[in-house]
PDB file of C-alpha atoms and ligand atoms in Angstrom:
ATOM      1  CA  UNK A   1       4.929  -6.073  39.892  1.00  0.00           C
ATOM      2  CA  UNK A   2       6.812  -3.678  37.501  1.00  0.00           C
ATOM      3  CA  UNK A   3      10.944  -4.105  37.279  1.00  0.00           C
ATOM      4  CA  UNK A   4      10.596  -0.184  39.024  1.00  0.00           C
ATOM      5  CA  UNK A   5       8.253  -1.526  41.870  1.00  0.00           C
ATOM      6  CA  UNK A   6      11.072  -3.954  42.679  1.00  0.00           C
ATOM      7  CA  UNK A   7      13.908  -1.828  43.368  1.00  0.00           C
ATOM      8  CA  UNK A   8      13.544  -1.124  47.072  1.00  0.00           C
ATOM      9  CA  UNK A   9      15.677   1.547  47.415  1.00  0.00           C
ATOM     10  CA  UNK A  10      13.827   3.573  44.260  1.00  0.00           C
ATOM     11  CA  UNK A  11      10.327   3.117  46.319  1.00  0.00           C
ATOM     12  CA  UNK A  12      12.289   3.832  49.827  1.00  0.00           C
ATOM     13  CA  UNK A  13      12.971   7.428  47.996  1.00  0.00           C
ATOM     14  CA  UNK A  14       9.891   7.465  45.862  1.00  0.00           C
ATOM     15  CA  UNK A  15       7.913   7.371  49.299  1.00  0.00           C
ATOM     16  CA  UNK A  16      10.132  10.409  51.111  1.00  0.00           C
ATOM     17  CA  UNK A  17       9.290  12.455  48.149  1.00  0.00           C
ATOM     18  CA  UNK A  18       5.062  11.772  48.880  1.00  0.00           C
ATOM     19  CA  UNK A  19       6.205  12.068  52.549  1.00  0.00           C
ATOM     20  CA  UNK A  20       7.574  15.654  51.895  1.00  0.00           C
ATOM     21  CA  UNK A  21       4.438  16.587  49.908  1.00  0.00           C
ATOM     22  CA  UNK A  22       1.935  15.466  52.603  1.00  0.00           C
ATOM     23  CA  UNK A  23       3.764  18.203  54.605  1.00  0.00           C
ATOM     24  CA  UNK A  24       4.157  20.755  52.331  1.00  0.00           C
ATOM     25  CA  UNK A  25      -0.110  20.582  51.537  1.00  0.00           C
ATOM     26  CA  UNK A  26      -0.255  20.236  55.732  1.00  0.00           C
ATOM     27  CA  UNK A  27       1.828  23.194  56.086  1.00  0.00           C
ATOM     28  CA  UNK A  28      -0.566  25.632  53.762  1.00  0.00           C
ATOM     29  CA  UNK A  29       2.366  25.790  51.097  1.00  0.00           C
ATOM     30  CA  UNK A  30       0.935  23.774  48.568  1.00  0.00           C
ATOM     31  CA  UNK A  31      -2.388  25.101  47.002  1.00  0.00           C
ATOM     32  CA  UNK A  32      -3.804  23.911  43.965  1.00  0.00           C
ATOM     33  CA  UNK A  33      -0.997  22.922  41.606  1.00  0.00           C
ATOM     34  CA  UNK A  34       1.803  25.204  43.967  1.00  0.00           C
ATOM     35  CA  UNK A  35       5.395  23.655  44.449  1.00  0.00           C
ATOM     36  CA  UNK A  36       7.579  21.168  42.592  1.00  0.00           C
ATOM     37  CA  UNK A  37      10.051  18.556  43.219  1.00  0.00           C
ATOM     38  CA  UNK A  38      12.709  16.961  41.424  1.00  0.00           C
ATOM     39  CA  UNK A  39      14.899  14.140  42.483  1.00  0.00           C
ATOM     40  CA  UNK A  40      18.139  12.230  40.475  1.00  0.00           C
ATOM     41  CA  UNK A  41      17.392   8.951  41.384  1.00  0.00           C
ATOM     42  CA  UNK A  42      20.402   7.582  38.951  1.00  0.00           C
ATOM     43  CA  UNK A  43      22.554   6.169  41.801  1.00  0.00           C
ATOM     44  CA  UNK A  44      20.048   3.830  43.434  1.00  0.00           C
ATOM     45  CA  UNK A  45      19.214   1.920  40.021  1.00  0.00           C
ATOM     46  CA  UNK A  46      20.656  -0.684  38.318  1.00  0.00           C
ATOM     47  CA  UNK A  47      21.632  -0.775  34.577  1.00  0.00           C
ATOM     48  CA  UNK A  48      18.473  -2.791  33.626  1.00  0.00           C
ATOM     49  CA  UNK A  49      16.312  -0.536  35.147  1.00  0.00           C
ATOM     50  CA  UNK A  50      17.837   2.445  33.558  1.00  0.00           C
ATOM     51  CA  UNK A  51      17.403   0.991  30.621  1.00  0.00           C
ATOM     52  CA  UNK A  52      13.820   0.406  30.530  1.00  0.00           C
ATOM     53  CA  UNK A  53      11.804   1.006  27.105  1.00  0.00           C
ATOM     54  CA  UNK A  54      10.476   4.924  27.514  1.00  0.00           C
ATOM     55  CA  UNK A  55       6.561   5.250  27.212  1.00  0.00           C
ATOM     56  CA  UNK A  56       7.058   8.543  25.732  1.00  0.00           C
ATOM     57  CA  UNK A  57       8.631   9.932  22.458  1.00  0.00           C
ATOM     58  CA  UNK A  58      11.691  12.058  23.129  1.00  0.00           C
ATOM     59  CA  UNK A  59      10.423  15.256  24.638  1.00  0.00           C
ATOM     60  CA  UNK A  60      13.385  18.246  23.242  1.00  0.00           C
ATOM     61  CA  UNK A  61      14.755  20.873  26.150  1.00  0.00           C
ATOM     62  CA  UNK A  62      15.390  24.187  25.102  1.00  0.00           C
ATOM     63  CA  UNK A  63      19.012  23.842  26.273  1.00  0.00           C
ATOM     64  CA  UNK A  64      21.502  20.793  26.201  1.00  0.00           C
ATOM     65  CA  UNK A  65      22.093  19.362  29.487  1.00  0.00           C
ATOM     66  CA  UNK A  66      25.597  18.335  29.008  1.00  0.00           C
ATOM     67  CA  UNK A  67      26.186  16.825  32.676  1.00  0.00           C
ATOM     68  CA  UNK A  68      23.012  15.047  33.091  1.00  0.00           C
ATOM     69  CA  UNK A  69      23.461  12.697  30.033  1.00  0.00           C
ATOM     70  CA  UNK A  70      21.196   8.828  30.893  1.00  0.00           C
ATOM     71  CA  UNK A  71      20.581  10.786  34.262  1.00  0.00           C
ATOM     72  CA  UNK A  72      17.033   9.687  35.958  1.00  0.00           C
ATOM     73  CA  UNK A  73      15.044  12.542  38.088  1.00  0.00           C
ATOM     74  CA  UNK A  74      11.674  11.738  39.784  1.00  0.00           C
ATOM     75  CA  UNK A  75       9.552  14.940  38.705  1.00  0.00           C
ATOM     76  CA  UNK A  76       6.241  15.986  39.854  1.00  0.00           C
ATOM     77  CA  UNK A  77       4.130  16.239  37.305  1.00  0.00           C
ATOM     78  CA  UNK A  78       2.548  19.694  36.020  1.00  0.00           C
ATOM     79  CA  UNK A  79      -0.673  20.802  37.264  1.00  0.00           C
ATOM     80  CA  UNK A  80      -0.742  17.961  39.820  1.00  0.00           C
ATOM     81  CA  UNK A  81      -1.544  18.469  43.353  1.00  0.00           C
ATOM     82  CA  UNK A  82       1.166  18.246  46.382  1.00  0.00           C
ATOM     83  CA  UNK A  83      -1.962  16.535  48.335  1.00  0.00           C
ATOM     84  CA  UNK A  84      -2.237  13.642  45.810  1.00  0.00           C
ATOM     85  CA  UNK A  85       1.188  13.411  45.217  1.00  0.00           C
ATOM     86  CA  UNK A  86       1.368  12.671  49.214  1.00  0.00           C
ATOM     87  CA  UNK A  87      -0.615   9.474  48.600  1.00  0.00           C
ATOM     88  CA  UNK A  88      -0.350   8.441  44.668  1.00  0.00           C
ATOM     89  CA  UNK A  89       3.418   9.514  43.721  1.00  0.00           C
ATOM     90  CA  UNK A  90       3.426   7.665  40.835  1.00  0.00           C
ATOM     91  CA  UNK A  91      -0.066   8.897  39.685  1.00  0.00           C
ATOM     92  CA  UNK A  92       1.177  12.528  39.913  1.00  0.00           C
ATOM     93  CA  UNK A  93       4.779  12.903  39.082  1.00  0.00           C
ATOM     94  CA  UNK A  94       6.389  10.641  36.667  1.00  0.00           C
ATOM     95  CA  UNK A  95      10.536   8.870  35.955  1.00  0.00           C
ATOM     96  CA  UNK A  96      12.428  10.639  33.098  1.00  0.00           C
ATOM     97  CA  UNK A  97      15.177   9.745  31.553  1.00  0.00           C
ATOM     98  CA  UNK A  98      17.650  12.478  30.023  1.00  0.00           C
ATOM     99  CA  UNK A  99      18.738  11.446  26.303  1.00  0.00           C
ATOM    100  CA  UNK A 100      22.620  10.759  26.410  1.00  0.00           C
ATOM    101  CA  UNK A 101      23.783  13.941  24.689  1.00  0.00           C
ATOM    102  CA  UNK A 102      21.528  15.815  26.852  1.00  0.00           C
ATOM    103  CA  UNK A 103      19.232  17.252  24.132  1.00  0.00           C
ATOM    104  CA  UNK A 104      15.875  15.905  25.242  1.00  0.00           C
ATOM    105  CA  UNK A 105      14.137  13.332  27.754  1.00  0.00           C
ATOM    106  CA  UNK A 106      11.670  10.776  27.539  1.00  0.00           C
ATOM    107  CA  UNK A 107       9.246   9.348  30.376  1.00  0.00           C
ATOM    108  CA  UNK A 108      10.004   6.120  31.351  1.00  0.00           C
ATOM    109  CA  UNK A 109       7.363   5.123  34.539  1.00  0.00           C
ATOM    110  CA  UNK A 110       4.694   4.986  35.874  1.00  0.00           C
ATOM    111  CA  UNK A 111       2.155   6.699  33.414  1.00  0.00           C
ATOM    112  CA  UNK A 112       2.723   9.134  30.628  1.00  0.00           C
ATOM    113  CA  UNK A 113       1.925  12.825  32.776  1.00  0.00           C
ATOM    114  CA  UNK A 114       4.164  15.863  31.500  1.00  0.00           C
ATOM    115  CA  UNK A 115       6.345  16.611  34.310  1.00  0.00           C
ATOM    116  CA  UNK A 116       6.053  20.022  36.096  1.00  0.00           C
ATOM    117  CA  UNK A 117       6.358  23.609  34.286  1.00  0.00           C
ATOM    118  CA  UNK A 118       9.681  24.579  35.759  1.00  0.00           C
ATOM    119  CA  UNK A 119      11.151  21.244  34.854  1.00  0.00           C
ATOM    120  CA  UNK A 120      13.589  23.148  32.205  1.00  0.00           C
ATOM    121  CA  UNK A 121      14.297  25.436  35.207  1.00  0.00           C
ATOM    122  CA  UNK A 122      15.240  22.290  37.560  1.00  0.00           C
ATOM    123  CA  UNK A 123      17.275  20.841  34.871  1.00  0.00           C
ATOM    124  CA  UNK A 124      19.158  23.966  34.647  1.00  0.00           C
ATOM    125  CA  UNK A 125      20.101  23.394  38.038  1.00  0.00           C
ATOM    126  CA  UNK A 126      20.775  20.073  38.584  1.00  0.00           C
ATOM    127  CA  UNK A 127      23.127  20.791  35.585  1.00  0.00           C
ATOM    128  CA  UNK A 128      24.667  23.439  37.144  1.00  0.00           C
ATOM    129  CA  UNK A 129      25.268  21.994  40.780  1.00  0.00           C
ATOM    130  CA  UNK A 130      26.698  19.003  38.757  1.00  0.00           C
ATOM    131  CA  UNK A 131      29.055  20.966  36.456  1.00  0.00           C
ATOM    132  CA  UNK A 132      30.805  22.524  39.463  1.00  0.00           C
ATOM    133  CA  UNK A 133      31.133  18.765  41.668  1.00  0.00           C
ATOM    134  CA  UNK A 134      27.879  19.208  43.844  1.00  0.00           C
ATOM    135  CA  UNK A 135      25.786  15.723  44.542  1.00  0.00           C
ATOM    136  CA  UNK A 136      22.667  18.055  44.982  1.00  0.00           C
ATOM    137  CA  UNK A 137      20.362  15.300  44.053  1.00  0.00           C
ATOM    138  CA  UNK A 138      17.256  17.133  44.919  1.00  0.00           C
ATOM    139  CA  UNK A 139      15.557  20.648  43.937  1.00  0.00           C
ATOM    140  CA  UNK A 140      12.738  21.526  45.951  1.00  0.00           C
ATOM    141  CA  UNK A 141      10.245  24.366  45.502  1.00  0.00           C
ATOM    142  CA  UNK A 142       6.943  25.833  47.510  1.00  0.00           C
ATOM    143  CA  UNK A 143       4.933  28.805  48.454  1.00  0.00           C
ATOM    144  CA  UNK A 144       5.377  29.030  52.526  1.00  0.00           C
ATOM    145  CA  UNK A 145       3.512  32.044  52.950  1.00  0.00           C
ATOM    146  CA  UNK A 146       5.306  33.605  56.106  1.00  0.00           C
ATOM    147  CA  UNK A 147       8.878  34.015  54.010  1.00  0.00           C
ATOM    148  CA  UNK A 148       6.766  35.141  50.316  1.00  0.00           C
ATOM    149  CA  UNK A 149       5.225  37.702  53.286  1.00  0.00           C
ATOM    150  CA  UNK A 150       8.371  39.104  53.839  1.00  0.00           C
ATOM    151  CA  UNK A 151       9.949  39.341  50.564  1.00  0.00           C
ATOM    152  CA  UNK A 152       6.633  42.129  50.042  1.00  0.00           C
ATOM    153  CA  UNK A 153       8.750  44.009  51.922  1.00  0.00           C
ATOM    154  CA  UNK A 154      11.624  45.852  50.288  1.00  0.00           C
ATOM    155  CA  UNK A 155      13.562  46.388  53.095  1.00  0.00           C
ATOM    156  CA  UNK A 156      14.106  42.384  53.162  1.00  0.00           C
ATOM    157  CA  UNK A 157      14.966  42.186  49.261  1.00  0.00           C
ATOM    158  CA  UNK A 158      18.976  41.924  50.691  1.00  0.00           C
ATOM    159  CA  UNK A 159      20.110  38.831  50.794  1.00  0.00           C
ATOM    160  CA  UNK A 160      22.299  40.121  53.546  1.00  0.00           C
ATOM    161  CA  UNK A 161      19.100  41.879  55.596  1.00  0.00           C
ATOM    162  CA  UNK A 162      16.563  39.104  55.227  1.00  0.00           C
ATOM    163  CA  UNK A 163      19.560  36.311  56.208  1.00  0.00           C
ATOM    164  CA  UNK A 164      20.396  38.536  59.474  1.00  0.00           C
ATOM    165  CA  UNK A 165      16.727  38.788  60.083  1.00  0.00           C
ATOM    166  CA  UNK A 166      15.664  35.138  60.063  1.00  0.00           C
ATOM    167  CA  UNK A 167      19.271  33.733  61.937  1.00  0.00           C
ATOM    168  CA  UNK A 168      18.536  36.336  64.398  1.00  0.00           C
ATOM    169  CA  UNK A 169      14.863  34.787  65.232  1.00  0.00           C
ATOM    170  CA  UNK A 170      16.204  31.213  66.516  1.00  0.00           C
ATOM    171  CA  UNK A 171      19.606  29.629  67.266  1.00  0.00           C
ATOM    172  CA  UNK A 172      18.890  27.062  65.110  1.00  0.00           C
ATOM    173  CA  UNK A 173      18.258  28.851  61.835  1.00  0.00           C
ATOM    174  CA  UNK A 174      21.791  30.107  62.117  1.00  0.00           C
ATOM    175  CA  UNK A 175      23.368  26.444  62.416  1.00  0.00           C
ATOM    176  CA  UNK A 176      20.856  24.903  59.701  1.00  0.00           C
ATOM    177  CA  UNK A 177      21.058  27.379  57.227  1.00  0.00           C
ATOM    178  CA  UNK A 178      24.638  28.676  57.550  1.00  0.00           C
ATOM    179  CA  UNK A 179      24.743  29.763  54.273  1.00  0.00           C
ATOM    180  CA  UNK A 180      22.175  31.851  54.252  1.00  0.00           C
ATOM    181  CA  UNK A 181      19.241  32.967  51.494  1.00  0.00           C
ATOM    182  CA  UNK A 182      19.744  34.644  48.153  1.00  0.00           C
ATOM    183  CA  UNK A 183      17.195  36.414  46.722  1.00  0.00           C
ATOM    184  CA  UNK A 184      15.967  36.760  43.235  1.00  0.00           C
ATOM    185  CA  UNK A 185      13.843  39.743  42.552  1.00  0.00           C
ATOM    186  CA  UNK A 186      10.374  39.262  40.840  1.00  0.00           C
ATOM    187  CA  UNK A 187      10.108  36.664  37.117  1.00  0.00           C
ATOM    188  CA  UNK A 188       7.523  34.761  35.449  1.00  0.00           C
ATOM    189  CA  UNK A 189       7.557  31.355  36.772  1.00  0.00           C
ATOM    190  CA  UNK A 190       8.797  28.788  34.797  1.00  0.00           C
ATOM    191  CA  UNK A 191      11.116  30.670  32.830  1.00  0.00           C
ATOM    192  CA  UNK A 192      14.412  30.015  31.948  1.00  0.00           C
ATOM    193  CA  UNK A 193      15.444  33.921  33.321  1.00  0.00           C
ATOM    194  CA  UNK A 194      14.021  32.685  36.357  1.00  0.00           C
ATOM    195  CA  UNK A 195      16.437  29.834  36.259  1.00  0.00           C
ATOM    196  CA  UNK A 196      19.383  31.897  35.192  1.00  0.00           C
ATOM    197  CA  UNK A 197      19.192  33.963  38.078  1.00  0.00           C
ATOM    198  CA  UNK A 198      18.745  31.436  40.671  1.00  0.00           C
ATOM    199  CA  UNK A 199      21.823  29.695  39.972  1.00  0.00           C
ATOM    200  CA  UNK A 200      23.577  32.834  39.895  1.00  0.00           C
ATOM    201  CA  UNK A 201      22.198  32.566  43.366  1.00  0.00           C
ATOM    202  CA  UNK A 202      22.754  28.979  44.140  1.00  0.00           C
ATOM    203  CA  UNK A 203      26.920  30.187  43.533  1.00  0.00           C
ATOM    204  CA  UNK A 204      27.027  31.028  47.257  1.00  0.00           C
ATOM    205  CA  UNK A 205      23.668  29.871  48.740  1.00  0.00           C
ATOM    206  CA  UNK A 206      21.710  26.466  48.839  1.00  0.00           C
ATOM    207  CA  UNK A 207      18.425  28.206  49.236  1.00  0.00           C
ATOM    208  CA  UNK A 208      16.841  30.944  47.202  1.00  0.00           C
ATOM    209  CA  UNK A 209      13.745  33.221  47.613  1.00  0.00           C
ATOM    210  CA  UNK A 210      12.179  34.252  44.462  1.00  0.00           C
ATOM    211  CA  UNK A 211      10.315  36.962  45.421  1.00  0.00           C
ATOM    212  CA  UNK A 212       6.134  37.625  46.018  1.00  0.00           C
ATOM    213  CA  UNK A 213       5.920  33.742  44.674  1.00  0.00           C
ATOM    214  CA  UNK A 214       7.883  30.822  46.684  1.00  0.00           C
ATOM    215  CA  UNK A 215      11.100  29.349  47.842  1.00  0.00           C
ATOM    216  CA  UNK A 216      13.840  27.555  46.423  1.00  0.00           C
ATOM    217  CA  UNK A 217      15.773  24.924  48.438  1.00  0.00           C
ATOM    218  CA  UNK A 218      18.929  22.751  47.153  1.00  0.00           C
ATOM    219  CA  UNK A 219      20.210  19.601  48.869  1.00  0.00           C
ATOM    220  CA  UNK A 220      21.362  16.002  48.627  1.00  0.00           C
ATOM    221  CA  UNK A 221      18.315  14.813  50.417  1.00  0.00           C
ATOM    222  CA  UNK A 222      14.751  16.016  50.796  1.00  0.00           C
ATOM    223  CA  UNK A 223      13.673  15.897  54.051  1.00  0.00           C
ATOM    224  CA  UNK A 224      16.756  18.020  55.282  1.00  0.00           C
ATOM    225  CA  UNK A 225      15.896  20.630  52.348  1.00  0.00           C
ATOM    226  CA  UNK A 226      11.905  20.395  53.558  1.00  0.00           C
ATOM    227  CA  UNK A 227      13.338  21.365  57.152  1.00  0.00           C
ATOM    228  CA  UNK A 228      16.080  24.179  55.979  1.00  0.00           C
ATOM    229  CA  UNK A 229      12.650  25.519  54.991  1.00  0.00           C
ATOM    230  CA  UNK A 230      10.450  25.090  57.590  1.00  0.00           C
ATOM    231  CA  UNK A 231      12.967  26.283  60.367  1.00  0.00           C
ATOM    232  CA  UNK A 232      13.134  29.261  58.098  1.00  0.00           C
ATOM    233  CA  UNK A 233       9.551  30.127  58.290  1.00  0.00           C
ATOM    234  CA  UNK A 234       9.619  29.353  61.696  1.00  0.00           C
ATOM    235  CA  UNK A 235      12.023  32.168  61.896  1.00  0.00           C
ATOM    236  CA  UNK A 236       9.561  34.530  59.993  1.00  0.00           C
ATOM    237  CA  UNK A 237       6.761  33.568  62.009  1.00  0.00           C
ATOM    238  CA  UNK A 238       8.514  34.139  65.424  1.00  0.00           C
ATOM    239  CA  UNK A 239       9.198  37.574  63.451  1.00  0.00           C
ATOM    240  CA  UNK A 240       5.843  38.524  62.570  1.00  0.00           C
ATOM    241  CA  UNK A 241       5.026  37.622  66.377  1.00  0.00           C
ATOM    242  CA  UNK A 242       7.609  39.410  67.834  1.00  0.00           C
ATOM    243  CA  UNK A 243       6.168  42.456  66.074  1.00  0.00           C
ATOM    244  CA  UNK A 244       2.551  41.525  67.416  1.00  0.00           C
ATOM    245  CA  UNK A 245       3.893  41.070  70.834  1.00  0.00           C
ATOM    246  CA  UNK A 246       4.398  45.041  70.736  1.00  0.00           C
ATOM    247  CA  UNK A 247       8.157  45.089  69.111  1.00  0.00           C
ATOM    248  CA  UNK A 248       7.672  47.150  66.297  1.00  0.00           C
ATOM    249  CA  UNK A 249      11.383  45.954  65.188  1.00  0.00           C
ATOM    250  CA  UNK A 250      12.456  43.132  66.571  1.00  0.00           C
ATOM    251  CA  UNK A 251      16.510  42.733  67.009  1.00  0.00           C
ATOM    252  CA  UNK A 252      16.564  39.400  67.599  1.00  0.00           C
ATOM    253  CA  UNK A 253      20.495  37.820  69.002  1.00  0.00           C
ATOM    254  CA  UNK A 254      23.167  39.815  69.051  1.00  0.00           C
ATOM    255  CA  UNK A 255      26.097  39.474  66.436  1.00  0.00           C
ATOM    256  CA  UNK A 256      28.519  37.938  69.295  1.00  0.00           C
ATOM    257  CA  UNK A 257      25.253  35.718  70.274  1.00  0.00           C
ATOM    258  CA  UNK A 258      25.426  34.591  66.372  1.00  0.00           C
ATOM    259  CA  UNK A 259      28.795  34.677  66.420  1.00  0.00           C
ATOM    260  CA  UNK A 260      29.190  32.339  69.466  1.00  0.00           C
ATOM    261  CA  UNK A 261      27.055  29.660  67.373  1.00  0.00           C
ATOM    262  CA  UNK A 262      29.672  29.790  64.471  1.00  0.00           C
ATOM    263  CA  UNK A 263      32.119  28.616  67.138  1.00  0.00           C
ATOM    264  CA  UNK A 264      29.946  26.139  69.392  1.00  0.00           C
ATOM    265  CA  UNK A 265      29.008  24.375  66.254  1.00  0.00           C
ATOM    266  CA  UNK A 266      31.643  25.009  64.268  1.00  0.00           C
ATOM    267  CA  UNK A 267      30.014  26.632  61.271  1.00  0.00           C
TER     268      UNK A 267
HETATM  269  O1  2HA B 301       4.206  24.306  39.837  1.00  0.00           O
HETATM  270  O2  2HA B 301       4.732  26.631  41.797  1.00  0.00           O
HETATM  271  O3  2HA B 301       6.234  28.024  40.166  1.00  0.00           O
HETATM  272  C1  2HA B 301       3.559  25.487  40.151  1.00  0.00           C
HETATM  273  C2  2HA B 301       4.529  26.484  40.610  1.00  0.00           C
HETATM  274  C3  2HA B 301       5.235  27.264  39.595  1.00  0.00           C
HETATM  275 ZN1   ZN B 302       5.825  28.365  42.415  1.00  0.00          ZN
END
């Protein structure tokens, strides 16, 4: 057994990750290569372990990540399936290891697989969310196809309109998401534009559409940013049912019936 395969806590994590994949494939998010995760695993290993010899050469980033120096993120690999990832982890997503000075990264388990395309893009963010004092150790993306659905509507391109929408659906959208969505309007995936604009996002929101391609969520653990998003689409599917239930435009609770769960749960 490897000196990774030992530390319990690592594999505890390692297996929420495949846990969260096996539901995002379930869910119809996930096709093909669709989605990405990233986790900073740095806190739950030891100084030998962080240390172990890289089985890659250092791999440059296009921008220094200044906060995320000897940092250590579980990435999904690119290309690779959310339904393998769900039962080989380590076969489809790889450990990295950011170069002290933040300049590049090298992989450092299981196997040497490129991690995902919008790695840079993650990076960015966990950089970010670090600069300003957030321990958002996990960035989470997918395709749920009831919220990309909506944002083909223009009328929901407001962060303000598509947030009032979806709290409106189900009391309990309004107390898991009480921040709300931003919304980024259409870029090529993977880019670093893409990634500019989210963060500008991620200022005031934990979760961001990007819109006619997927979902952003932010968090300090994954399966509470997995079901921010799922109660969300819940909300857009009780939406699109609404509307097939013969209410062309569904109101959904009232502002003091919103307003009254800001109180109750102290929001
Ligand atoms: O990893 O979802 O946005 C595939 C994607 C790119
Ligand atoms: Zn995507």
């Amino acid at each position: 057994m490897g000196i990774i395969e030992k530390n319990k806590a690592l594999m505890k994590e390692i297996s929420r990750i495949a846990e969260v994949a096996g539901y995002l494939w379930t869910k119809g998010w996930a096709e093909r290569n669709g989605g990405n995760i990233s986790v900073n695993v740095t806190d739950i290993m030891n100084e030998k372990e962080k240390s172990i010899p890289a089985i890659s050469k250092a791999i440059p980033l296009q921008e220094a990540m200044t906060e995320l120096g000897e940092n250590i993120f579980y990435v999904t690999g690119t290309g690779k399936r959310m339904r393998y990832v769900a039962c080989n982890p380590f076969e489809n997503g790889v450990l990295i290891r950011i170069a002290p000075d933040g300049n590049s990264y090298e992989i450092i388990a299981e196997q040497c697989i490129l991690p995902t395309s919008e790695l840079p893009s993650h990076l960015m963010m966990h950089n970010y969310l670090r600069k300003i004092g957030k321990n958002n150790r996990v960035v989470l993306h997918t395709h749920p196809t009831d919220l990309i659905g909506m944002t083909h509507n223009k009328h929901f391109l407001n962060s303000q309109v598509i947030t009032r929408t979806l709290w409106s659906m189900i009391p309990e959208c309004r107390i898991i998401i009480p921040k709300g969505l931003g919304i980024v309007p259409y870029e090529i995936p993977g880019t670093l534009d893409l990634a500019r604009a989210t963060i500008e996002q991620l200022k005031e929101h934990d979760i961001v559409f990007w819109e006619k391609h997927g979902i952003l969520a932010v968090g300090e653990d994954i399966i509470e940013c997995f079901d921010a998003i799922d109660t969300l689409n819940k909300s857009a599917q009780i939406y699109f049912c609404a509307r097939l239930s013969g209410c062309d435009n569904p109101s959904g609770m009232t502002d003091k019936q919103l307003d009254d769960l800001v109180e109750a749960f102290g929001l």
